[in-house]
JSON list of C-alpha atoms in Angstrom, two decimals:
[
{"chain": "A", "resi": 631, "resn": "UNK", "atom": "CA", "xyz": [0.28, 0.00, 0.01]},
{"chain": "A", "resi": 632, "resn": "UNK", "atom": "CA", "xyz": [1.42, 3.27, -1.19]},
{"chain": "A", "resi": 633, "resn": "UNK", "atom": "CA", "xyz": [0.11, 6.23, 1.16]},
{"chain": "A", "resi": 634, "resn": "UNK", "atom": "CA", "xyz": [0.73, 9.80, 0.48]},
{"chain": "A", "resi": 635, "resn": "UNK", "atom": "CA", "xyz": [-0.73, 12.80, 2.79]},
{"chain": "A", "resi": 636, "resn": "UNK", "atom": "CA", "xyz": [-1.04, 16.21, 1.53]},
{"chain": "A", "resi": 637, "resn": "UNK", "atom": "CA", "xyz": [-0.38, 18.27, 4.65]},
{"chain": "A", "resi": 638, "resn": "UNK", "atom": "CA", "xyz": [-1.03, 22.16, 5.18]},
{"chain": "A", "resi": 639, "resn": "UNK", "atom": "CA", "xyz": [0.71, 23.30, 7.90]},
{"chain": "A", "resi": 640, "resn": "UNK", "atom": "CA", "xyz": [-1.34, 24.12, 11.26]},
{"chain": "A", "resi": 641, "resn": "UNK", "atom": "CA", "xyz": [-4.21, 22.09, 9.86]},
{"chain": "A", "resi": 642, "resn": "UNK", "atom": "CA", "xyz": [-6.40, 19.26, 10.70]},
{"chain": "A", "resi": 643, "resn": "UNK", "atom": "CA", "xyz": [-4.03, 16.87, 8.72]},
{"chain": "A", "resi": 644, "resn": "UNK", "atom": "CA", "xyz": [-1.76, 16.46, 11.79]},
{"chain": "A", "resi": 645, "resn": "UNK", "atom": "CA", "xyz": [-4.16, 13.91, 13.24]},
{"chain": "A", "resi": 646, "resn": "UNK", "atom": "CA", "xyz": [-3.87, 11.71, 10.14]},
{"chain": "A", "resi": 647, "resn": "UNK", "atom": "CA", "xyz": [-0.20, 11.81, 10.68]},
{"chain": "A", "resi": 648, "resn": "UNK", "atom": "CA", "xyz": [-0.53, 10.89, 14.23]},
{"chain": "A", "resi": 649, "resn": "UNK", "atom": "CA", "xyz": [-3.19, 7.97, 13.15]},
{"chain": "A", "resi": 650, "resn": "UNK", "atom": "CA", "xyz": [-0.47, 6.79, 10.59]},
{"chain": "A", "resi": 651, "resn": "UNK", "atom": "CA", "xyz": [2.02, 6.99, 13.16]},
{"chain": "A", "resi": 652, "resn": "UNK", "atom": "CA", "xyz": [0.01, 4.83, 15.40]},
{"chain": "A", "resi": 653, "resn": "UNK", "atom": "CA", "xyz": [-0.63, 2.23, 12.95]},
{"chain": "A", "resi": 654, "resn": "UNK", "atom": "CA", "xyz": [3.16, 2.04, 11.99]},
{"chain": "A", "resi": 655, "resn": "UNK", "atom": "CA", "xyz": [2.20, 2.63, 8.30]},
{"chain": "A", "resi": 656, "resn": "UNK", "atom": "CA", "xyz": [4.94, 3.92, 5.99]},
{"chain": "A", "resi": 657, "resn": "UNK", "atom": "CA", "xyz": [3.76, 7.28, 4.39]},
{"chain": "A", "resi": 658, "resn": "UNK", "atom": "CA", "xyz": [5.28, 10.03, 2.19]},
{"chain": "A", "resi": 659, "resn": "UNK", "atom": "CA", "xyz": [4.24, 13.61, 3.51]},
{"chain": "A", "resi": 660, "resn": "UNK", "atom": "CA", "xyz": [3.84, 16.23, 0.67]},
{"chain": "A", "resi": 661, "resn": "UNK", "atom": "CA", "xyz": [4.04, 19.95, 2.18]},
{"chain": "A", "resi": 662, "resn": "UNK", "atom": "CA", "xyz": [1.90, 22.90, 1.73]},
{"chain": "A", "resi": 663, "resn": "UNK", "atom": "CA", "xyz": [2.27, 26.31, 3.54]},
{"chain": "A", "resi": 664, "resn": "UNK", "atom": "CA", "xyz": [-0.27, 28.55, 4.32]},
{"chain": "A", "resi": 665, "resn": "UNK", "atom": "CA", "xyz": [-0.32, 32.17, 2.92]},
{"chain": "A", "resi": 666, "resn": "UNK", "atom": "CA", "xyz": [1.18, 34.46, 5.73]},
{"chain": "A", "resi": 667, "resn": "UNK", "atom": "CA", "xyz": [-1.41, 37.15, 5.18]},
{"chain": "A", "resi": 668, "resn": "UNK", "atom": "CA", "xyz": [-4.74, 35.24, 4.32]},
{"chain": "A", "resi": 669, "resn": "UNK", "atom": "CA", "xyz": [-3.85, 31.92, 5.95]},
{"chain": "A", "resi": 670, "resn": "UNK", "atom": "CA", "xyz": [-5.53, 30.34, 2.89]},
{"chain": "A", "resi": 671, "resn": "UNK", "atom": "CA", "xyz": [-3.75, 27.11, 1.32]},
{"chain": "A", "resi": 672, "resn": "UNK", "atom": "CA", "xyz": [-1.51, 27.57, -1.71]},
{"chain": "A", "resi": 673, "resn": "UNK", "atom": "CA", "xyz": [-2.94, 27.19, -5.05]},
{"chain": "A", "resi": 674, "resn": "UNK", "atom": "CA", "xyz": [-0.69, 24.00, -5.48]},
{"chain": "A", "resi": 675, "resn": "UNK", "atom": "CA", "xyz": [-3.16, 22.15, -3.08]},
{"chain": "A", "resi": 676, "resn": "UNK", "atom": "CA", "xyz": [-6.32, 23.21, -5.41]},
{"chain": "A", "resi": 677, "resn": "UNK", "atom": "CA", "xyz": [-4.19, 21.12, -8.32]},
{"chain": "A", "resi": 678, "resn": "UNK", "atom": "CA", "xyz": [-4.84, 18.21, -5.90]},
{"chain": "A", "resi": 679, "resn": "UNK", "atom": "CA", "xyz": [-8.59, 18.90, -5.05]},
{"chain": "A", "resi": 680, "resn": "UNK", "atom": "CA", "xyz": [-10.44, 21.70, -6.01]},
{"chain": "A", "resi": 681, "resn": "UNK", "atom": "CA", "xyz": [-11.53, 23.01, -2.76]},
{"chain": "A", "resi": 682, "resn": "UNK", "atom": "CA", "xyz": [-7.87, 23.10, -1.66]},
{"chain": "A", "resi": 683, "resn": "UNK", "atom": "CA", "xyz": [-8.23, 21.81, 1.87]},
{"chain": "A", "resi": 684, "resn": "UNK", "atom": "CA", "xyz": [-6.21, 19.40, 3.97]},
{"chain": "A", "resi": 685, "resn": "UNK", "atom": "CA", "xyz": [-6.05, 16.50, 4.88]},
{"chain": "A", "resi": 686, "resn": "UNK", "atom": "CA", "xyz": [-6.18, 14.58, 1.72]},
{"chain": "A", "resi": 687, "resn": "UNK", "atom": "CA", "xyz": [-4.98, 10.99, 1.80]},
{"chain": "A", "resi": 688, "resn": "UNK", "atom": "CA", "xyz": [-3.93, 9.18, -1.55]},
{"chain": "A", "resi": 689, "resn": "UNK", "atom": "CA", "xyz": [-3.85, 5.46, -1.09]},
{"chain": "A", "resi": 690, "resn": "UNK", "atom": "CA", "xyz": [-2.76, 3.55, -4.19]},
{"chain": "A", "resi": 691, "resn": "UNK", "atom": "CA", "xyz": [-3.65, 6.58, -6.22]},
{"chain": "A", "resi": 692, "resn": "UNK", "atom": "CA", "xyz": [-7.03, 7.01, -4.81]},
{"chain": "A", "resi": 693, "resn": "UNK", "atom": "CA", "xyz": [-7.87, 10.38, -3.21]},
{"chain": "A", "resi": 694, "resn": "UNK", "atom": "CA", "xyz": [-9.78, 10.43, 0.35]},
{"chain": "A", "resi": 695, "resn": "UNK", "atom": "CA", "xyz": [-10.91, 13.79, 1.60]},
{"chain": "A", "resi": 696, "resn": "UNK", "atom": "CA", "xyz": [-12.34, 14.82, 4.78]},
{"chain": "A", "resi": 697, "resn": "UNK", "atom": "CA", "xyz": [-10.68, 13.97, 8.26]},
{"chain": "A", "resi": 698, "resn": "UNK", "atom": "CA", "xyz": [-13.45, 11.71, 9.64]},
{"chain": "A", "resi": 699, "resn": "UNK", "atom": "CA", "xyz": [-13.50, 9.41, 6.27]},
{"chain": "A", "resi": 700, "resn": "UNK", "atom": "CA", "xyz": [-9.69, 9.27, 6.70]},
{"chain": "A", "resi": 701, "resn": "UNK", "atom": "CA", "xyz": [-9.71, 8.37, 10.07]},
{"chain": "A", "resi": 702, "resn": "UNK", "atom": "CA", "xyz": [-12.41, 5.73, 9.63]},
{"chain": "A", "resi": 703, "resn": "UNK", "atom": "CA", "xyz": [-10.96, 4.27, 6.60]},
{"chain": "A", "resi": 704, "resn": "UNK", "atom": "CA", "xyz": [-7.44, 3.62, 7.93]},
{"chain": "A", "resi": 705, "resn": "UNK", "atom": "CA", "xyz": [-8.89, 2.31, 11.08]},
{"chain": "A", "resi": 706, "resn": "UNK", "atom": "CA", "xyz": [-11.21, -0.23, 9.19]},
{"chain": "A", "resi": 707, "resn": "UNK", "atom": "CA", "xyz": [-8.31, -1.11, 6.73]},
{"chain": "A", "resi": 708, "resn": "UNK", "atom": "CA", "xyz": [-6.02, -2.01, 9.52]},
{"chain": "A", "resi": 709, "resn": "UNK", "atom": "CA", "xyz": [-8.72, -3.32, 12.00]},
{"chain": "A", "resi": 710, "resn": "UNK", "atom": "CA", "xyz": [-7.76, -0.87, 14.92]},
{"chain": "A", "resi": 711, "resn": "UNK", "atom": "CA", "xyz": [-8.57, 1.72, 17.03]},
{"chain": "A", "resi": 712, "resn": "UNK", "atom": "CA", "xyz": [-12.44, 0.80, 16.53]},
{"chain": "A", "resi": 713, "resn": "UNK", "atom": "CA", "xyz": [-14.82, -0.69, 19.12]},
{"chain": "A", "resi": 714, "resn": "UNK", "atom": "CA", "xyz": [-16.40, -4.13, 18.21]},
{"chain": "A", "resi": 715, "resn": "UNK", "atom": "CA", "xyz": [-18.69, -3.82, 15.26]},
{"chain": "A", "resi": 716, "resn": "UNK", "atom": "CA", "xyz": [-22.30, -3.86, 16.20]},
{"chain": "A", "resi": 717, "resn": "UNK", "atom": "CA", "xyz": [-21.89, -3.22, 19.80]},
{"chain": "A", "resi": 718, "resn": "UNK", "atom": "CA", "xyz": [-23.18, -0.16, 21.52]},
{"chain": "A", "resi": 719, "resn": "UNK", "atom": "CA", "xyz": [-19.64, 1.25, 21.93]},
{"chain": "A", "resi": 720, "resn": "UNK", "atom": "CA", "xyz": [-19.42, 0.89, 18.06]},
{"chain": "A", "resi": 721, "resn": "UNK", "atom": "CA", "xyz": [-22.61, 3.41, 17.89]},
{"chain": "A", "resi": 722, "resn": "UNK", "atom": "CA", "xyz": [-21.31, 5.88, 20.39]},
{"chain": "A", "resi": 723, "resn": "UNK", "atom": "CA", "xyz": [-17.97, 5.73, 18.58]},
{"chain": "A", "resi": 724, "resn": "UNK", "atom": "CA", "xyz": [-19.71, 6.65, 15.21]},
{"chain": "A", "resi": 725, "resn": "UNK", "atom": "CA", "xyz": [-21.63, 9.64, 16.65]},
{"chain": "A", "resi": 726, "resn": "UNK", "atom": "CA", "xyz": [-18.54, 11.21, 18.34]},
{"chain": "A", "resi": 727, "resn": "UNK", "atom": "CA", "xyz": [-16.46, 10.78, 15.00]},
{"chain": "A", "resi": 728, "resn": "UNK", "atom": "CA", "xyz": [-18.89, 12.88, 13.49]},
{"chain": "A", "resi": 729, "resn": "UNK", "atom": "CA", "xyz": [-19.40, 15.18, 16.32]},
{"chain": "A", "resi": 730, "resn": "UNK", "atom": "CA", "xyz": [-15.72, 16.17, 16.19]},
{"chain": "A", "resi": 731, "resn": "UNK", "atom": "CA", "xyz": [-16.38, 18.01, 12.90]},
{"chain": "A", "resi": 732, "resn": "UNK", "atom": "CA", "xyz": [-20.11, 18.53, 12.84]},
{"chain": "A", "resi": 733, "resn": "UNK", "atom": "CA", "xyz": [-20.73, 19.96, 16.05]},
{"chain": "A", "resi": 734, "resn": "UNK", "atom": "CA", "xyz": [-17.69, 20.83, 18.01]},
{"chain": "A", "resi": 735, "resn": "UNK", "atom": "CA", "xyz": [-15.72, 22.72, 15.52]},
{"chain": "A", "resi": 736, "resn": "UNK", "atom": "CA", "xyz": [-18.54, 25.00, 14.46]},
{"chain": "A", "resi": 737, "resn": "UNK", "atom": "CA", "xyz": [-18.86, 27.31, 17.66]},
{"chain": "A", "resi": 738, "resn": "UNK", "atom": "CA", "xyz": [-14.93, 27.55, 17.62]},
{"chain": "A", "resi": 739, "resn": "UNK", "atom": "CA", "xyz": [-14.91, 28.68, 14.15]},
{"chain": "A", "resi": 740, "resn": "UNK", "atom": "CA", "xyz": [-17.69, 31.00, 14.45]},
{"chain": "A", "resi": 741, "resn": "UNK", "atom": "CA", "xyz": [-15.54, 32.42, 17.34]},
{"chain": "A", "resi": 742, "resn": "UNK", "atom": "CA", "xyz": [-12.54, 32.92, 15.33]},
{"chain": "A", "resi": 743, "resn": "UNK", "atom": "CA", "xyz": [-14.32, 34.65, 12.19]},
{"chain": "A", "resi": 744, "resn": "UNK", "atom": "CA", "xyz": [-16.81, 36.73, 14.28]},
{"chain": "A", "resi": 745, "resn": "UNK", "atom": "CA", "xyz": [-13.55, 37.99, 16.49]},
{"chain": "A", "resi": 746, "resn": "UNK", "atom": "CA", "xyz": [-12.43, 39.51, 13.09]},
{"chain": "A", "resi": 747, "resn": "UNK", "atom": "CA", "xyz": [-15.28, 41.69, 12.75]},
{"chain": "A", "resi": 748, "resn": "UNK", "atom": "CA", "xyz": [-14.74, 43.59, 15.83]},
{"chain": "A", "resi": 749, "resn": "UNK", "atom": "CA", "xyz": [-17.64, 45.81, 17.13]},
{"chain": "A", "resi": 750, "resn": "UNK", "atom": "CA", "xyz": [-19.89, 44.38, 14.40]},
{"chain": "A", "resi": 751, "resn": "UNK", "atom": "CA", "xyz": [-19.54, 40.88, 15.73]},
{"chain": "A", "resi": 752, "resn": "UNK", "atom": "CA", "xyz": [-20.71, 42.10, 19.30]},
{"chain": "A", "resi": 753, "resn": "UNK", "atom": "CA", "xyz": [-24.34, 40.96, 18.80]},
{"chain": "A", "resi": 754, "resn": "UNK", "atom": "CA", "xyz": [-23.17, 37.30, 18.25]},
{"chain": "A", "resi": 755, "resn": "UNK", "atom": "CA", "xyz": [-20.78, 36.83, 21.31]},
{"chain": "A", "resi": 756, "resn": "UNK", "atom": "CA", "xyz": [-23.03, 35.56, 23.75]},
{"chain": "A", "resi": 757, "resn": "UNK", "atom": "CA", "xyz": [-24.72, 33.14, 21.54]},
{"chain": "A", "resi": 758, "resn": "UNK", "atom": "CA", "xyz": [-21.39, 31.87, 20.55]},
{"chain": "A", "resi": 759, "resn": "UNK", "atom": "CA", "xyz": [-19.85, 31.93, 23.95]},
{"chain": "A", "resi": 760, "resn": "UNK", "atom": "CA", "xyz": [-22.93, 29.76, 24.87]},
{"chain": "A", "resi": 761, "resn": "UNK", "atom": "CA", "xyz": [-22.51, 27.20, 22.04]},
{"chain": "A", "resi": 762, "resn": "UNK", "atom": "CA", "xyz": [-18.62, 26.77, 22.97]},
{"chain": "A", "resi": 763, "resn": "UNK", "atom": "CA", "xyz": [-19.40, 26.23, 26.79]},
{"chain": "A", "resi": 764, "resn": "UNK", "atom": "CA", "xyz": [-22.35, 23.62, 26.04]},
{"chain": "A", "resi": 765, "resn": "UNK", "atom": "CA", "xyz": [-20.41, 21.70, 23.76]},
{"chain": "A", "resi": 766, "resn": "UNK", "atom": "CA", "xyz": [-17.20, 21.27, 25.55]},
{"chain": "A", "resi": 767, "resn": "UNK", "atom": "CA", "xyz": [-18.84, 20.99, 29.11]},
{"chain": "A", "resi": 768, "resn": "UNK", "atom": "CA", "xyz": [-20.58, 17.93, 27.39]},
{"chain": "A", "resi": 769, "resn": "UNK", "atom": "CA", "xyz": [-17.50, 16.60, 26.02]},
{"chain": "A", "resi": 770, "resn": "UNK", "atom": "CA", "xyz": [-15.90, 17.10, 29.47]},
{"chain": "A", "resi": 771, "resn": "UNK", "atom": "CA", "xyz": [-18.87, 15.08, 31.33]},
{"chain": "A", "resi": 772, "resn": "UNK", "atom": "CA", "xyz": [-18.48, 12.18, 28.80]},
{"chain": "A", "resi": 773, "resn": "UNK", "atom": "CA", "xyz": [-14.85, 11.30, 28.92]},
{"chain": "A", "resi": 774, "resn": "UNK", "atom": "CA", "xyz": [-14.09, 7.86, 30.37]},
{"chain": "A", "resi": 775, "resn": "UNK", "atom": "CA", "xyz": [-12.47, 7.46, 33.64]},
{"chain": "A", "resi": 776, "resn": "UNK", "atom": "CA", "xyz": [-9.62, 5.73, 31.21]},
{"chain": "A", "resi": 777, "resn": "UNK", "atom": "CA", "xyz": [-9.08, 9.34, 30.00]},
{"chain": "A", "resi": 778, "resn": "UNK", "atom": "CA", "xyz": [-10.70, 8.02, 26.64]},
{"chain": "A", "resi": 779, "resn": "UNK", "atom": "CA", "xyz": [-13.79, 8.84, 24.94]},
{"chain": "A", "resi": 780, "resn": "UNK", "atom": "CA", "xyz": [-14.84, 5.16, 24.28]},
{"chain": "A", "resi": 781, "resn": "UNK", "atom": "CA", "xyz": [-13.51, 2.38, 26.67]},
{"chain": "A", "resi": 782, "resn": "UNK", "atom": "CA", "xyz": [-10.04, 1.99, 27.92]},
{"chain": "A", "resi": 783, "resn": "UNK", "atom": "CA", "xyz": [-7.96, 2.61, 25.09]},
{"chain": "A", "resi": 784, "resn": "UNK", "atom": "CA", "xyz": [-7.30, 4.90, 21.96]},
{"chain": "A", "resi": 785, "resn": "UNK", "atom": "CA", "xyz": [-10.00, 5.09, 19.25]},
{"chain": "A", "resi": 786, "resn": "UNK", "atom": "CA", "xyz": [-10.57, 6.95, 16.04]},
{"chain": "A", "resi": 787, "resn": "UNK", "atom": "CA", "xyz": [-12.89, 9.13, 18.14]},
{"chain": "A", "resi": 788, "resn": "UNK", "atom": "CA", "xyz": [-10.05, 10.28, 20.46]},
{"chain": "A", "resi": 789, "resn": "UNK", "atom": "CA", "xyz": [-8.10, 11.06, 17.28]},
{"chain": "A", "resi": 790, "resn": "UNK", "atom": "CA", "xyz": [-10.84, 13.13, 15.57]},
{"chain": "A", "resi": 791, "resn": "UNK", "atom": "CA", "xyz": [-11.88, 14.52, 18.97]},
{"chain": "A", "resi": 792, "resn": "UNK", "atom": "CA", "xyz": [-8.17, 15.89, 19.72]},
{"chain": "A", "resi": 793, "resn": "UNK", "atom": "CA", "xyz": [-8.32, 18.99, 17.27]},
{"chain": "A", "resi": 794, "resn": "UNK", "atom": "CA", "xyz": [-11.10, 20.50, 18.71]},
{"chain": "A", "resi": 795, "resn": "UNK", "atom": "CA", "xyz": [-10.08, 19.87, 22.10]},
{"chain": "A", "resi": 796, "resn": "UNK", "atom": "CA", "xyz": [-6.87, 21.40, 21.43]},
{"chain": "A", "resi": 797, "resn": "UNK", "atom": "CA", "xyz": [-8.30, 24.56, 20.72]},
{"chain": "A", "resi": 798, "resn": "UNK", "atom": "CA", "xyz": [-10.94, 24.77, 23.23]},
{"chain": "A", "resi": 799, "resn": "UNK", "atom": "CA", "xyz": [-8.65, 24.43, 26.12]},
{"chain": "A", "resi": 800, "resn": "UNK", "atom": "CA", "xyz": [-6.84, 27.58, 24.90]},
{"chain": "A", "resi": 801, "resn": "UNK", "atom": "CA", "xyz": [-10.30, 29.26, 25.10]},
{"chain": "A", "resi": 802, "resn": "UNK", "atom": "CA", "xyz": [-11.12, 31.59, 28.11]},
{"chain": "A", "resi": 803, "resn": "UNK", "atom": "CA", "xyz": [-13.18, 28.86, 29.27]},
{"chain": "A", "resi": 804, "resn": "UNK", "atom": "CA", "xyz": [-10.58, 26.28, 28.93]},
{"chain": "A", "resi": 805, "resn": "UNK", "atom": "CA", "xyz": [-9.19, 26.23, 32.57]},
{"chain": "A", "resi": 806, "resn": "UNK", "atom": "CA", "xyz": [-12.13, 24.64, 33.59]},
{"chain": "A", "resi": 807, "resn": "UNK", "atom": "CA", "xyz": [-12.32, 21.76, 31.30]},
{"chain": "A", "resi": 808, "resn": "UNK", "atom": "CA", "xyz": [-9.91, 20.11, 33.54]},
{"chain": "A", "resi": 809, "resn": "UNK", "atom": "CA", "xyz": [-10.38, 16.15, 32.10]},
{"chain": "A", "resi": 810, "resn": "UNK", "atom": "CA", "xyz": [-9.99, 17.65, 28.35]},
{"chain": "A", "resi": 811, "resn": "UNK", "atom": "CA", "xyz": [-6.86, 19.28, 29.64]},
{"chain": "A", "resi": 812, "resn": "UNK", "atom": "CA", "xyz": [-5.76, 15.71, 30.89]},
{"chain": "A", "resi": 813, "resn": "UNK", "atom": "CA", "xyz": [-6.79, 13.97, 27.50]},
{"chain": "A", "resi": 814, "resn": "UNK", "atom": "CA", "xyz": [-4.69, 16.47, 25.55]},
{"chain": "A", "resi": 815, "resn": "UNK", "atom": "CA", "xyz": [-1.63, 15.92, 27.60]},
{"chain": "A", "resi": 816, "resn": "UNK", "atom": "CA", "xyz": [-2.04, 12.31, 27.43]},
{"chain": "A", "resi": 817, "resn": "UNK", "atom": "CA", "xyz": [-2.01, 12.37, 23.73]},
{"chain": "A", "resi": 818, "resn": "UNK", "atom": "CA", "xyz": [0.63, 14.94, 23.53]},
{"chain": "A", "resi": 819, "resn": "UNK", "atom": "CA", "xyz": [2.87, 12.20, 25.54]},
{"chain": "A", "resi": 820, "resn": "UNK", "atom": "CA", "xyz": [2.24, 9.51, 23.41]},
{"chain": "A", "resi": 821, "resn": "UNK", "atom": "CA", "xyz": [5.51, 8.44, 21.15]},
{"chain": "A", "resi": 822, "resn": "UNK", "atom": "CA", "xyz": [3.02, 8.38, 17.84]},
{"chain": "A", "resi": 823, "resn": "UNK", "atom": "CA", "xyz": [2.23, 11.77, 18.70]},
{"chain": "A", "resi": 824, "resn": "UNK", "atom": "CA", "xyz": [5.38, 13.23, 19.06]},
{"chain": "A", "resi": 825, "resn": "UNK", "atom": "CA", "xyz": [6.83, 11.98, 15.88]},
{"chain": "A", "resi": 826, "resn": "UNK", "atom": "CA", "xyz": [3.98, 13.25, 13.98]},
{"chain": "A", "resi": 827, "resn": "UNK", "atom": "CA", "xyz": [4.75, 16.56, 15.24]},
{"chain": "A", "resi": 828, "resn": "UNK", "atom": "CA", "xyz": [8.33, 16.34, 14.61]},
{"chain": "A", "resi": 829, "resn": "UNK", "atom": "CA", "xyz": [7.49, 15.34, 11.00]},
{"chain": "A", "resi": 830, "resn": "UNK", "atom": "CA", "xyz": [4.48, 18.23, 10.48]},
{"chain": "A", "resi": 831, "resn": "UNK", "atom": "CA", "xyz": [6.32, 20.85, 12.22]},
{"chain": "A", "resi": 832, "resn": "UNK", "atom": "CA", "xyz": [9.65, 19.99, 11.38]}
]
């Protein structure tokens, strides 16, 4: 299997490199740099996919997009980091895989973009603050005693949720999410995570 990761700096594609390191798979990293002013991806990435977004994974020449789809694909192909099929944990896992991008990221992105409007965005701040608080209070409440979101060991849901959690704990409310902070520290202590960061940030 030939694997190529199209990696944009400071993006969700860090999760994919981390997962590949956890799985022990060989891969090629193709780097792209954001525009220093606009923070957009460079035109070269649009040559790979019209939306010019990352991550993009190529497996034997087949292009796979969307973080959740990539994580699910790799976990299923390798038979790792998934609860037993048909179990209640598998259904919960599926929901959290989608929650990471479908629910958790939205209020964080709204906060980032609305903050750029200055006073014009002021009427939205209360609603956004409430959504950030409710979504991450929820995640704080469901994390298992093991420090994982499903069961006692790493799953694809942990990998997907690592990105929004890493942003959330840096928010003004972040000091109250002690379990999420511990979750992130545990991830960052993993050798595979450290290898992935050395590769993607190097």
